[in-house]
Amino acid sequence: MNVLQWIKKKQKIVKTLFLITVGVIVLFEILSLSKTISIDQLQSIFATLSIGQLFLMAVIGLLCVLPMIGYDIVLNRILEQHLPKPYLLETSWMINSLNNLAGFGGLISVGLRSQFYGKEKKGADVAKALSKIFIYLMFGLSMLSLIGLLLLLFYPVSPFIHQYWIWLLGGSLYFPIVYLLSLSQKNSYLGKMKQQDRLLLIATSLFEWTGVFVSFIAIGWLMGIHVDVWQLLPLFIAASLIGIVSMIPGELGSFDIMMIMGMSTFQIPKETVIAWLLLFRLFYYVIPFLIGIVFFTKTLGTSFNTRFAGLPKELGLEIVHKIDVFLLYLTGTMLVLSATIPDAFEHIKWLAHLNPIRLNFILQYPSIILGYLFIVAGRGISARVKRAYFPTLTLIGATIIYAFIGGFRLSTMLYLILLLAMIILSKTELFRQQIVYSWEALTIDGLLMGSLTIMYVVIGIYNMPRLYGHPHHHNIDFLLFPSEKLWLQGFVAILIVALAVMFFARYLMGRKHQIGVAPQTETIHSVLETYGGNSDSHLVFLQDKQVFYYPNETEPEVFFQFATCNNKCLVMGDPSGNRAHFPEAIQAFIEEMDQWHYLPVFYETSEEIVLLLHEFGYDFIKFGEKALVDLSTFTLSGKRMKGQRALNNKITKEGFSFDILQPPFSQEVFGELEAVSDKWLDGRKEKGFSLGFYSESYLNQAPVAVARNQAGKVVAFASFMPTYQESTASIDLMRYDPELAPSGTMDYLFIQLFGYFQEAGKQTFDLGMAPLANVGTFRSSFIQERIAYLIYNFGSRFYSFEGLREYKQKYAAVWQPRYTLYSRDSWLGYVMIALLIVDNKPINRP
């Protein structure tokens, strides 16, 4: 009683120890089984058997294990449980296949059934239900023992088998004795069972043991061995009884020895019997056991995954996905190399060990075509695009067929089957609707496929007898081709495969999906006026970018403005709108882009957004600083502003005036502004994205500050950039007439604007970005930022980085850092190229 109480208290520990014990037993069984199975012998056997014969053996073995599910159906009826059918099927198969291999007379099955089906029930109820099932496990064998005993009495069988009549008699008595005991309604451990359940258990046991014999005899027939069934049945049953009584897991050893000795009396060679037994153990024990291990791993994994909120599954699938990609690239590379330098795999040992596809060289066309297609498939799986799934499975299937034609190797088949299983297992990782072939992917795949192609061409040139004589090739014989014709065939295959790769890649890309929508002025105004914005929000009215709304287009609270280049989605500035929803909006935006295989790049973002995006795994680089004028303290008085004060007074005395024009503007006003803008551009193309350009619809969105000369003609202007913040003001488009505007006109315009916004109650004036300002100034800064520092100091001949900062330094009191954030899947160099392309893209203004 004390022992039972201790077990109840330590239930979790006992269950854990039990599972560990089962695992150790199974491991030992695998090791012992591997000693009896010779890989070389199996390969020689397989060589004489067709694919159809092996397939039939496997199917028969699996079908013969299937009836054992009946035990667990009845067990759960007795326990009054209604488990999901998939779960019941998987756990039952796992329990029975493990019990077949390492059963210890059925004790393993009892322990596992208690673990998987008895969690929600009392221990006593589970023990009673299991005892009812346990006694019926041998009923089928007992009935077959009776048939075997009758055959001994009434059929001429071998004298060797006759000596085991006592075993058949003992086995046949088990059924009637135990059946009578099970009819008792008082014994709750053996009786108290519904007749329907009792009959189902008897039928299950009979089908199970009949299936064992059918599997054995069917494998022999498929091997071409003809033996008298009525002679074989008593021998098989007696050997099984001895094996079970010996308590040896899987009856390993005792059963085999008796079968070898008994069938030698049928004039069957010992080597043939051993091969027969090996195939029987493979298809009835090992393959179902491996499937059971898959189910066992899945069941334990599900439990473990649930306990840790799904994280183990995510990590596991991520690892499997990475392995898939690596193996697809490795397989493709090795297939191409096997056709390019086949002899190298014999001369270079490490290359031979690295090659997973070890088969005889047949034709170059399949190897080269399959190899390159594997690389493209690897890119599709790496991109997690749904369209890559079935083509990849088809590709692996074609390679399996090619491997059979090229000479069967068990290691090659196992590798390809494993790769196929891993692709199927990680199917859920393929969620994207399309693949956008990024510059990074093109670089990797281009280098790989280009190198393989160049290698092939160089080897062809190397083998040309008119250029080189073969005697000069003593040190690198594996580069020699059997003939120029064979090399030429391979080269033609490369040309053909180039088209195949293009079509395959185009298929994976699918129909390009346009992300985002064109900005609607009314909708944008509604968001900005309701929730506010920032100093970059107004750029959306340029109409040169797409917009993403959150949570939807109907009632948005947040929006992002962006442009796309290659697979990079370049977001201009911080999101605009309801700041409380920024985290959810960023997540929704990243997920939407990810769905269509785009990688967001956040350009000129604030520190607040950097912290949010860091949670999503984004890297960042400081891009520069924004210059802010403190209007609450700004004054022209004092020694520091002496120069600006004198300049302002000079231009004012010359009769220049400052004015604010309110939209909408007349065509006359637009004519004046356009004339100034055209003279300032002097034929240069305008740029957009992060800068305003001359557009009547854009200018009509906000007031414009102008400077007029003595004649009242506009000589300079600056468009307001509403920040949708009460305390901050800014401007965007700044232009002046180089002929009519005197030196210092823009300073005059700035000083007048500062005064205007001071009177309007603004606290800060945003002068805009100073690119690369204060970037990488410390030795410990990121290497990317140190490179940016060099550009800042030595790139003035292309762009006046330092001059722009010095100009803004005259007025700025505060400098706010701005950052560029990019996904870790992007290469920074390509991110910068994309930004340069988009930021410097000329605007073709009508």
Short mmCIF file of N, CA and C in Angstrom, two decimals, residues 202-347:
data_model
loop_
_atom_site.label_atom_id
_atom_site.label_comp_id
_atom_site.label_asym_id
_atom_site.label_seq_id
_atom_site.Cartn_x
_atom_site.Cartn_y
_atom_site.Cartn_z
N ILE A 202 -11.32 -10.20 -30.10
CA ILE A 202 -10.96 -11.51 -30.64
C ILE A 202 -10.63 -11.39 -32.13
N ALA A 203 -11.47 -10.64 -32.86
CA ALA A 203 -11.24 -10.46 -34.30
C ALA A 203 -9.94 -9.71 -34.55
N THR A 204 -9.66 -8.68 -33.73
CA THR A 204 -8.43 -7.91 -33.89
C THR A 204 -7.21 -8.79 -33.69
N SER A 205 -7.23 -9.60 -32.64
CA SER A 205 -6.09 -10.47 -32.37
C SER A 205 -5.91 -11.50 -33.47
N LEU A 206 -7.04 -12.06 -33.96
CA LEU A 206 -6.95 -13.04 -35.05
C LEU A 206 -6.38 -12.41 -36.32
N PHE A 207 -6.87 -11.22 -36.66
CA PHE A 207 -6.36 -10.53 -37.85
C PHE A 207 -4.89 -10.14 -37.67
N GLU A 208 -4.51 -9.77 -36.44
CA GLU A 208 -3.12 -9.39 -36.19
C GLU A 208 -2.18 -10.55 -36.48
N TRP A 209 -2.46 -11.71 -35.87
CA TRP A 209 -1.54 -12.83 -36.01
C TRP A 209 -1.62 -13.47 -37.40
N THR A 210 -2.81 -13.43 -37.98
CA THR A 210 -2.92 -13.89 -39.36
C THR A 210 -2.10 -12.97 -40.27
N GLY A 211 -2.15 -11.67 -39.97
CA GLY A 211 -1.39 -10.70 -40.74
C GLY A 211 0.10 -10.93 -40.63
N VAL A 212 0.58 -11.29 -39.44
CA VAL A 212 2.01 -11.57 -39.28
C VAL A 212 2.43 -12.70 -40.21
N PHE A 213 1.62 -13.78 -40.21
CA PHE A 213 1.95 -14.93 -41.05
C PHE A 213 1.82 -14.59 -42.53
N VAL A 214 0.75 -13.86 -42.89
CA VAL A 214 0.54 -13.48 -44.29
C VAL A 214 1.69 -12.63 -44.79
N SER A 215 2.16 -11.70 -43.95
CA SER A 215 3.29 -10.85 -44.34
C SER A 215 4.52 -11.68 -44.61
N PHE A 216 4.76 -12.68 -43.73
CA PHE A 216 5.94 -13.52 -43.88
C PHE A 216 5.86 -14.36 -45.14
N ILE A 217 4.72 -15.01 -45.36
CA ILE A 217 4.60 -15.91 -46.50
C ILE A 217 4.57 -15.11 -47.81
N ALA A 218 3.97 -13.90 -47.79
CA ALA A 218 3.89 -13.09 -49.01
C ALA A 218 5.27 -12.64 -49.46
N ILE A 219 6.13 -12.29 -48.50
CA ILE A 219 7.50 -11.87 -48.85
C ILE A 219 8.25 -13.03 -49.50
N GLY A 220 8.04 -14.23 -48.96
CA GLY A 220 8.68 -15.41 -49.56
C GLY A 220 8.21 -15.65 -50.98
N TRP A 221 6.91 -15.53 -51.20
CA TRP A 221 6.37 -15.72 -52.56
C TRP A 221 6.92 -14.67 -53.52
N LEU A 222 6.99 -13.42 -53.06
CA LEU A 222 7.51 -12.36 -53.92
C LEU A 222 8.99 -12.56 -54.23
N MET A 223 9.71 -13.26 -53.32
CA MET A 223 11.11 -13.57 -53.58
C MET A 223 11.26 -14.75 -54.52
N GLY A 224 10.14 -15.41 -54.83
CA GLY A 224 10.19 -16.57 -55.72
C GLY A 224 10.39 -17.87 -54.98
N ILE A 225 10.17 -17.90 -53.67
CA ILE A 225 10.33 -19.11 -52.86
C ILE A 225 8.97 -19.80 -52.74
N HIS A 226 8.89 -21.03 -53.13
CA HIS A 226 7.64 -21.79 -53.05
C HIS A 226 7.76 -22.82 -51.94
N VAL A 227 6.86 -22.71 -50.97
CA VAL A 227 6.90 -23.60 -49.82
C VAL A 227 5.47 -23.99 -49.47
N ASP A 228 5.31 -25.17 -48.91
CA ASP A 228 3.99 -25.68 -48.52
C ASP A 228 3.49 -24.88 -47.32
N VAL A 229 2.37 -24.14 -47.50
CA VAL A 229 1.83 -23.28 -46.43
C VAL A 229 1.47 -24.12 -45.21
N TRP A 230 0.92 -25.30 -45.43
CA TRP A 230 0.46 -26.11 -44.29
C TRP A 230 1.64 -26.70 -43.51
N GLN A 231 2.80 -26.78 -44.16
CA GLN A 231 4.02 -27.17 -43.44
C GLN A 231 4.59 -25.97 -42.66
N LEU A 232 4.49 -24.78 -43.33
CA LEU A 232 5.12 -23.59 -42.76
C LEU A 232 4.34 -23.04 -41.56
N LEU A 233 2.99 -23.15 -41.58
CA LEU A 233 2.19 -22.55 -40.51
C LEU A 233 2.51 -23.12 -39.13
N PRO A 234 2.55 -24.44 -38.93
CA PRO A 234 2.88 -24.95 -37.58
C PRO A 234 4.27 -24.51 -37.11
N LEU A 235 5.24 -24.51 -38.06
CA LEU A 235 6.60 -24.07 -37.71
C LEU A 235 6.59 -22.60 -37.29
N PHE A 236 5.90 -21.77 -38.04
CA PHE A 236 5.87 -20.33 -37.76
C PHE A 236 5.22 -20.06 -36.40
N ILE A 237 4.10 -20.76 -36.10
CA ILE A 237 3.39 -20.54 -34.83
C ILE A 237 4.23 -21.02 -33.66
N ALA A 238 4.85 -22.18 -33.79
CA ALA A 238 5.69 -22.70 -32.71
C ALA A 238 6.88 -21.78 -32.44
N ALA A 239 7.51 -21.28 -33.51
CA ALA A 239 8.64 -20.37 -33.35
C ALA A 239 8.19 -19.07 -32.68
N SER A 240 6.99 -18.60 -33.02
CA SER A 240 6.47 -17.38 -32.40
C SER A 240 6.20 -17.59 -30.92
N LEU A 241 5.62 -18.74 -30.55
CA LEU A 241 5.33 -19.04 -29.14
C LEU A 241 6.62 -19.09 -28.33
N ILE A 242 7.63 -19.73 -28.86
CA ILE A 242 8.91 -19.83 -28.15
C ILE A 242 9.52 -18.44 -27.99
N GLY A 243 9.43 -17.64 -29.05
CA GLY A 243 9.97 -16.28 -28.98
C GLY A 243 9.28 -15.44 -27.92
N ILE A 244 7.94 -15.55 -27.82
CA ILE A 244 7.18 -14.76 -26.83
C ILE A 244 7.50 -15.21 -25.42
N VAL A 245 7.55 -16.52 -25.21
CA VAL A 245 7.85 -17.02 -23.86
C VAL A 245 9.26 -16.63 -23.43
N SER A 246 10.17 -16.53 -24.41
CA SER A 246 11.55 -16.13 -24.07
C SER A 246 11.65 -14.68 -23.63
N MET A 247 10.56 -13.89 -23.87
CA MET A 247 10.51 -12.47 -23.51
C MET A 247 11.57 -11.64 -24.22
N ILE A 248 12.15 -12.19 -25.29
CA ILE A 248 13.13 -11.42 -26.07
C ILE A 248 12.37 -10.44 -26.95
N PRO A 249 12.71 -9.16 -26.92
CA PRO A 249 12.00 -8.17 -27.72
C PRO A 249 11.98 -8.53 -29.19
N GLY A 250 10.77 -8.50 -29.77
CA GLY A 250 10.63 -8.81 -31.19
C GLY A 250 10.93 -10.25 -31.51
N GLU A 251 11.05 -11.10 -30.50
CA GLU A 251 11.38 -12.53 -30.66
C GLU A 251 12.69 -12.69 -31.42
N LEU A 252 13.53 -11.65 -31.30
CA LEU A 252 14.76 -11.61 -32.08
C LEU A 252 15.70 -12.71 -31.61
N GLY A 253 16.17 -13.53 -32.53
CA GLY A 253 17.14 -14.58 -32.21
C GLY A 253 16.48 -15.93 -32.14
N SER A 254 15.64 -16.16 -31.11
CA SER A 254 15.02 -17.48 -30.93
C SER A 254 14.11 -17.82 -32.10
N PHE A 255 13.29 -16.90 -32.52
CA PHE A 255 12.39 -17.12 -33.66
C PHE A 255 13.21 -17.37 -34.92
N ASP A 256 14.23 -16.56 -35.15
CA ASP A 256 15.03 -16.68 -36.38
C ASP A 256 15.76 -18.01 -36.44
N ILE A 257 16.34 -18.42 -35.32
CA ILE A 257 17.11 -19.67 -35.31
C ILE A 257 16.19 -20.86 -35.61
N MET A 258 15.01 -20.88 -34.99
CA MET A 258 14.09 -21.99 -35.21
C MET A 258 13.59 -22.01 -36.65
N MET A 259 13.32 -20.82 -37.23
CA MET A 259 12.85 -20.76 -38.61
C MET A 259 13.95 -21.23 -39.58
N ILE A 260 15.19 -20.86 -39.31
CA ILE A 260 16.29 -21.29 -40.18
C ILE A 260 16.45 -22.80 -40.12
N MET A 261 16.38 -23.35 -38.89
CA MET A 261 16.53 -24.80 -38.73
C MET A 261 15.35 -25.54 -39.35
N GLY A 262 14.13 -25.01 -39.14
CA GLY A 262 12.94 -25.70 -39.64
C GLY A 262 12.86 -25.66 -41.15
N MET A 263 13.14 -24.52 -41.76
CA MET A 263 13.01 -24.42 -43.22
C MET A 263 14.15 -25.10 -43.96
N SER A 264 15.22 -25.40 -43.25
CA SER A 264 16.27 -26.20 -43.89
C SER A 264 15.76 -27.61 -44.18
N THR A 265 14.75 -28.06 -43.40
CA THR A 265 14.13 -29.37 -43.68
C THR A 265 13.26 -29.33 -44.92
N PHE A 266 12.92 -28.08 -45.39
CA PHE A 266 12.15 -27.94 -46.64
C PHE A 266 13.09 -27.79 -47.84
N GLN A 267 14.37 -28.03 -47.61
CA GLN A 267 15.38 -27.94 -48.67
C GLN A 267 15.55 -26.50 -49.19
N ILE A 268 15.34 -25.53 -48.30
CA ILE A 268 15.55 -24.13 -48.66
C ILE A 268 16.94 -23.73 -48.16
N PRO A 269 17.81 -23.16 -49.02
CA PRO A 269 19.17 -22.79 -48.58
C PRO A 269 19.14 -21.81 -47.40
N LYS A 270 20.12 -21.97 -46.52
CA LYS A 270 20.20 -21.12 -45.33
C LYS A 270 20.30 -19.64 -45.71
N GLU A 271 21.10 -19.30 -46.75
CA GLU A 271 21.27 -17.91 -47.16
C GLU A 271 19.94 -17.31 -47.61
N THR A 272 19.13 -18.12 -48.29
CA THR A 272 17.82 -17.64 -48.76
C THR A 272 16.89 -17.38 -47.59
N VAL A 273 16.93 -18.28 -46.58
CA VAL A 273 16.09 -18.10 -45.39
C VAL A 273 16.49 -16.83 -44.65
N ILE A 274 17.79 -16.60 -44.52
CA ILE A 274 18.26 -15.39 -43.83
C ILE A 274 17.79 -14.14 -44.56
N ALA A 275 17.90 -14.17 -45.91
CA ALA A 275 17.42 -13.02 -46.69
C ALA A 275 15.93 -12.82 -46.50
N TRP A 276 15.19 -13.94 -46.48
CA TRP A 276 13.74 -13.89 -46.26
C TRP A 276 13.43 -13.24 -44.91
N LEU A 277 14.12 -13.69 -43.88
CA LEU A 277 13.90 -13.14 -42.54
C LEU A 277 14.28 -11.67 -42.46
N LEU A 278 15.37 -11.32 -43.15
CA LEU A 278 15.78 -9.91 -43.16
C LEU A 278 14.69 -9.02 -43.77
N LEU A 279 14.15 -9.47 -44.91
CA LEU A 279 13.10 -8.68 -45.56
C LEU A 279 11.84 -8.65 -44.71
N PHE A 280 11.53 -9.77 -44.06
CA PHE A 280 10.35 -9.80 -43.18
C PHE A 280 10.50 -8.81 -42.04
N ARG A 281 11.68 -8.80 -41.42
CA ARG A 281 11.90 -7.87 -40.31
C ARG A 281 11.90 -6.42 -40.81
N LEU A 282 12.41 -6.21 -42.02
CA LEU A 282 12.45 -4.86 -42.56
C LEU A 282 11.04 -4.33 -42.80
N PHE A 283 10.20 -5.14 -43.47
CA PHE A 283 8.90 -4.62 -43.90
C PHE A 283 7.79 -4.79 -42.87
N TYR A 284 7.93 -5.73 -41.94
CA TYR A 284 6.89 -5.86 -40.92
C TYR A 284 7.26 -5.18 -39.61
N TYR A 285 8.55 -5.11 -39.32
CA TYR A 285 8.99 -4.52 -38.04
C TYR A 285 9.61 -3.13 -38.22
N VAL A 286 10.64 -3.04 -39.06
CA VAL A 286 11.46 -1.83 -39.11
C VAL A 286 10.70 -0.65 -39.72
N ILE A 287 10.13 -0.85 -40.92
CA ILE A 287 9.45 0.28 -41.57
C ILE A 287 8.25 0.76 -40.76
N PRO A 288 7.35 -0.13 -40.29
CA PRO A 288 6.28 0.36 -39.40
C PRO A 288 6.83 1.01 -38.14
N PHE A 289 7.95 0.47 -37.62
CA PHE A 289 8.56 1.07 -36.43
C PHE A 289 9.05 2.49 -36.72
N LEU A 290 9.67 2.69 -37.89
CA LEU A 290 10.15 4.03 -38.25
C LEU A 290 8.98 5.01 -38.38
N ILE A 291 7.88 4.53 -38.97
CA ILE A 291 6.68 5.37 -39.04
C ILE A 291 6.17 5.67 -37.64
N GLY A 292 6.23 4.63 -36.77
CA GLY A 292 5.83 4.84 -35.38
C GLY A 292 6.71 5.84 -34.66
N ILE A 293 8.01 5.83 -34.97
CA ILE A 293 8.92 6.80 -34.37
C ILE A 293 8.55 8.21 -34.81
N VAL A 294 8.15 8.35 -36.09
CA VAL A 294 7.71 9.66 -36.58
C VAL A 294 6.49 10.13 -35.78
N PHE A 295 5.53 9.22 -35.60
CA PHE A 295 4.33 9.57 -34.82
C PHE A 295 4.69 9.85 -33.36
N PHE A 296 5.62 9.05 -32.82
CA PHE A 296 6.05 9.23 -31.43
C PHE A 296 6.69 10.60 -31.25
N THR A 297 7.57 10.94 -32.19
CA THR A 297 8.22 12.26 -32.14
C THR A 297 7.20 13.38 -32.28
N LYS A 298 6.24 13.17 -33.18
CA LYS A 298 5.21 14.19 -33.38
C LYS A 298 4.37 14.37 -32.12
N THR A 299 3.99 13.25 -31.47
CA THR A 299 3.14 13.32 -30.27
C THR A 299 3.88 14.02 -29.13
N LEU A 300 5.12 13.58 -28.88
CA LEU A 300 5.90 14.22 -27.81
C LEU A 300 6.18 15.68 -28.17
N GLY A 301 6.45 15.90 -29.46
CA GLY A 301 6.72 17.27 -29.90
C GLY A 301 5.52 18.17 -29.71
N THR A 302 4.32 17.64 -29.99
CA THR A 302 3.09 18.43 -29.81
C THR A 302 2.91 18.80 -28.35
N SER A 303 3.13 17.83 -27.47
CA SER A 303 3.01 18.10 -26.03
C SER A 303 4.04 19.13 -25.57
N PHE A 304 5.27 18.95 -26.02
CA PHE A 304 6.35 19.87 -25.65
C PHE A 304 6.09 21.26 -26.23
N ASN A 305 5.59 21.27 -27.47
CA ASN A 305 5.31 22.54 -28.14
C ASN A 305 4.19 23.30 -27.44
N THR A 306 3.15 22.59 -27.00
CA THR A 306 2.04 23.22 -26.30
C THR A 306 2.51 23.81 -24.98
N ARG A 307 3.39 23.10 -24.32
CA ARG A 307 3.89 23.55 -23.01
C ARG A 307 4.65 24.86 -23.14
N PHE A 308 5.36 25.05 -24.26
CA PHE A 308 6.18 26.25 -24.44
C PHE A 308 5.61 27.19 -25.50
N ALA A 309 4.28 27.22 -25.57
CA ALA A 309 3.53 28.22 -26.36
C ALA A 309 3.91 28.22 -27.85
N GLY A 310 4.20 27.03 -28.40
CA GLY A 310 4.44 26.92 -29.83
C GLY A 310 5.83 27.27 -30.30
N LEU A 311 6.70 27.73 -29.41
CA LEU A 311 8.04 28.15 -29.81
C LEU A 311 8.90 26.99 -30.35
N PRO A 312 8.90 25.81 -29.71
CA PRO A 312 9.73 24.71 -30.24
C PRO A 312 9.38 24.34 -31.68
N LYS A 313 8.08 24.33 -32.00
CA LYS A 313 7.67 23.99 -33.37
C LYS A 313 8.19 25.02 -34.35
N GLU A 314 8.06 26.29 -34.00
CA GLU A 314 8.53 27.35 -34.88
C GLU A 314 10.03 27.23 -35.13
N LEU A 315 10.79 27.01 -34.04
CA LEU A 315 12.24 26.88 -34.18
C LEU A 315 12.60 25.64 -34.98
N GLY A 316 11.88 24.52 -34.70
CA GLY A 316 12.16 23.28 -35.41
C GLY A 316 11.91 23.39 -36.90
N LEU A 317 10.77 23.98 -37.26
CA LEU A 317 10.45 24.15 -38.68
C LEU A 317 11.42 25.11 -39.35
N GLU A 318 11.85 26.11 -38.62
CA GLU A 318 12.83 27.06 -39.17
C GLU A 318 14.15 26.34 -39.46
N ILE A 319 14.57 25.48 -38.53
CA ILE A 319 15.81 24.72 -38.73
C ILE A 319 15.68 23.78 -39.91
N VAL A 320 14.54 23.05 -39.98
CA VAL A 320 14.30 22.12 -41.08
C VAL A 320 14.29 22.87 -42.41
N HIS A 321 13.68 24.04 -42.42
CA HIS A 321 13.62 24.85 -43.65
C HIS A 321 15.03 25.24 -44.09
N LYS A 322 15.86 25.68 -43.14
CA LYS A 322 17.24 26.05 -43.50
C LYS A 322 18.00 24.84 -44.05
N ILE A 323 17.79 23.67 -43.44
CA ILE A 323 18.46 22.45 -43.91
C ILE A 323 17.96 22.11 -45.31
N ASP A 324 16.64 22.26 -45.55
CA ASP A 324 16.08 22.01 -46.88
C ASP A 324 16.81 22.83 -47.94
N VAL A 325 16.94 24.11 -47.67
CA VAL A 325 17.56 25.01 -48.64
C VAL A 325 19.01 24.60 -48.89
N PHE A 326 19.74 24.30 -47.82
CA PHE A 326 21.14 23.90 -47.95
C PHE A 326 21.26 22.62 -48.78
N LEU A 327 20.41 21.62 -48.49
CA LEU A 327 20.49 20.35 -49.19
C LEU A 327 20.09 20.48 -50.66
N LEU A 328 19.12 21.34 -50.96
CA LEU A 328 18.73 21.54 -52.35
C LEU A 328 19.89 22.17 -53.14
N TYR A 329 20.53 23.18 -52.55
CA TYR A 329 21.68 23.79 -53.23
C TYR A 329 22.83 22.79 -53.36
N LEU A 330 23.08 22.01 -52.28
CA LEU A 330 24.16 21.03 -52.32
C LEU A 330 23.89 19.97 -53.39
N THR A 331 22.66 19.47 -53.43
CA THR A 331 22.30 18.46 -54.41
C THR A 331 22.46 18.98 -55.83
N GLY A 332 21.95 20.20 -56.07
CA GLY A 332 22.08 20.77 -57.41
C GLY A 332 23.52 20.95 -57.82
N THR A 333 24.33 21.47 -56.92
CA THR A 333 25.76 21.70 -57.23
C THR A 333 26.46 20.38 -57.54
N MET A 334 26.19 19.36 -56.71
CA MET A 334 26.86 18.07 -56.91
C MET A 334 26.40 17.37 -58.19
N LEU A 335 25.14 17.52 -58.55
CA LEU A 335 24.67 16.92 -59.81
C LEU A 335 25.37 17.55 -61.01
N VAL A 336 25.52 18.87 -60.98
CA VAL A 336 26.22 19.54 -62.09
C VAL A 336 27.69 19.13 -62.11
N LEU A 337 28.31 19.10 -60.94
CA LEU A 337 29.73 18.71 -60.88
C LEU A 337 29.94 17.27 -61.32
N SER A 338 28.95 16.39 -61.00
CA SER A 338 29.08 14.98 -61.39
C SER A 338 29.10 14.82 -62.90
N ALA A 339 28.48 15.78 -63.61
CA ALA A 339 28.51 15.74 -65.07
C ALA A 339 29.69 16.52 -65.62
N THR A 340 30.19 17.47 -64.83
CA THR A 340 31.29 18.32 -65.29
C THR A 340 32.65 17.65 -65.07
N ILE A 341 32.87 17.17 -63.86
CA ILE A 341 34.15 16.51 -63.52
C ILE A 341 33.85 15.18 -62.82
N PRO A 342 33.29 14.20 -63.55
CA PRO A 342 32.91 12.93 -62.91
C PRO A 342 34.07 12.20 -62.26
N ASP A 343 35.25 12.27 -62.85
CA ASP A 343 36.40 11.54 -62.29
C ASP A 343 36.92 12.15 -61.00
N ALA A 344 36.57 13.43 -60.77
CA ALA A 344 37.06 14.09 -59.55
C ALA A 344 36.49 13.43 -58.30
N PHE A 345 35.29 12.84 -58.42
CA PHE A 345 34.66 12.20 -57.26
C PHE A 345 35.36 10.90 -56.89
N GLU A 346 36.18 10.39 -57.81
CA GLU A 346 36.98 9.22 -57.49
C GLU A 346 38.38 9.61 -56.99
N HIS A 347 38.90 10.72 -57.50
CA HIS A 347 40.25 11.14 -57.14
C HIS A 347 40.29 11.94 -55.84
#
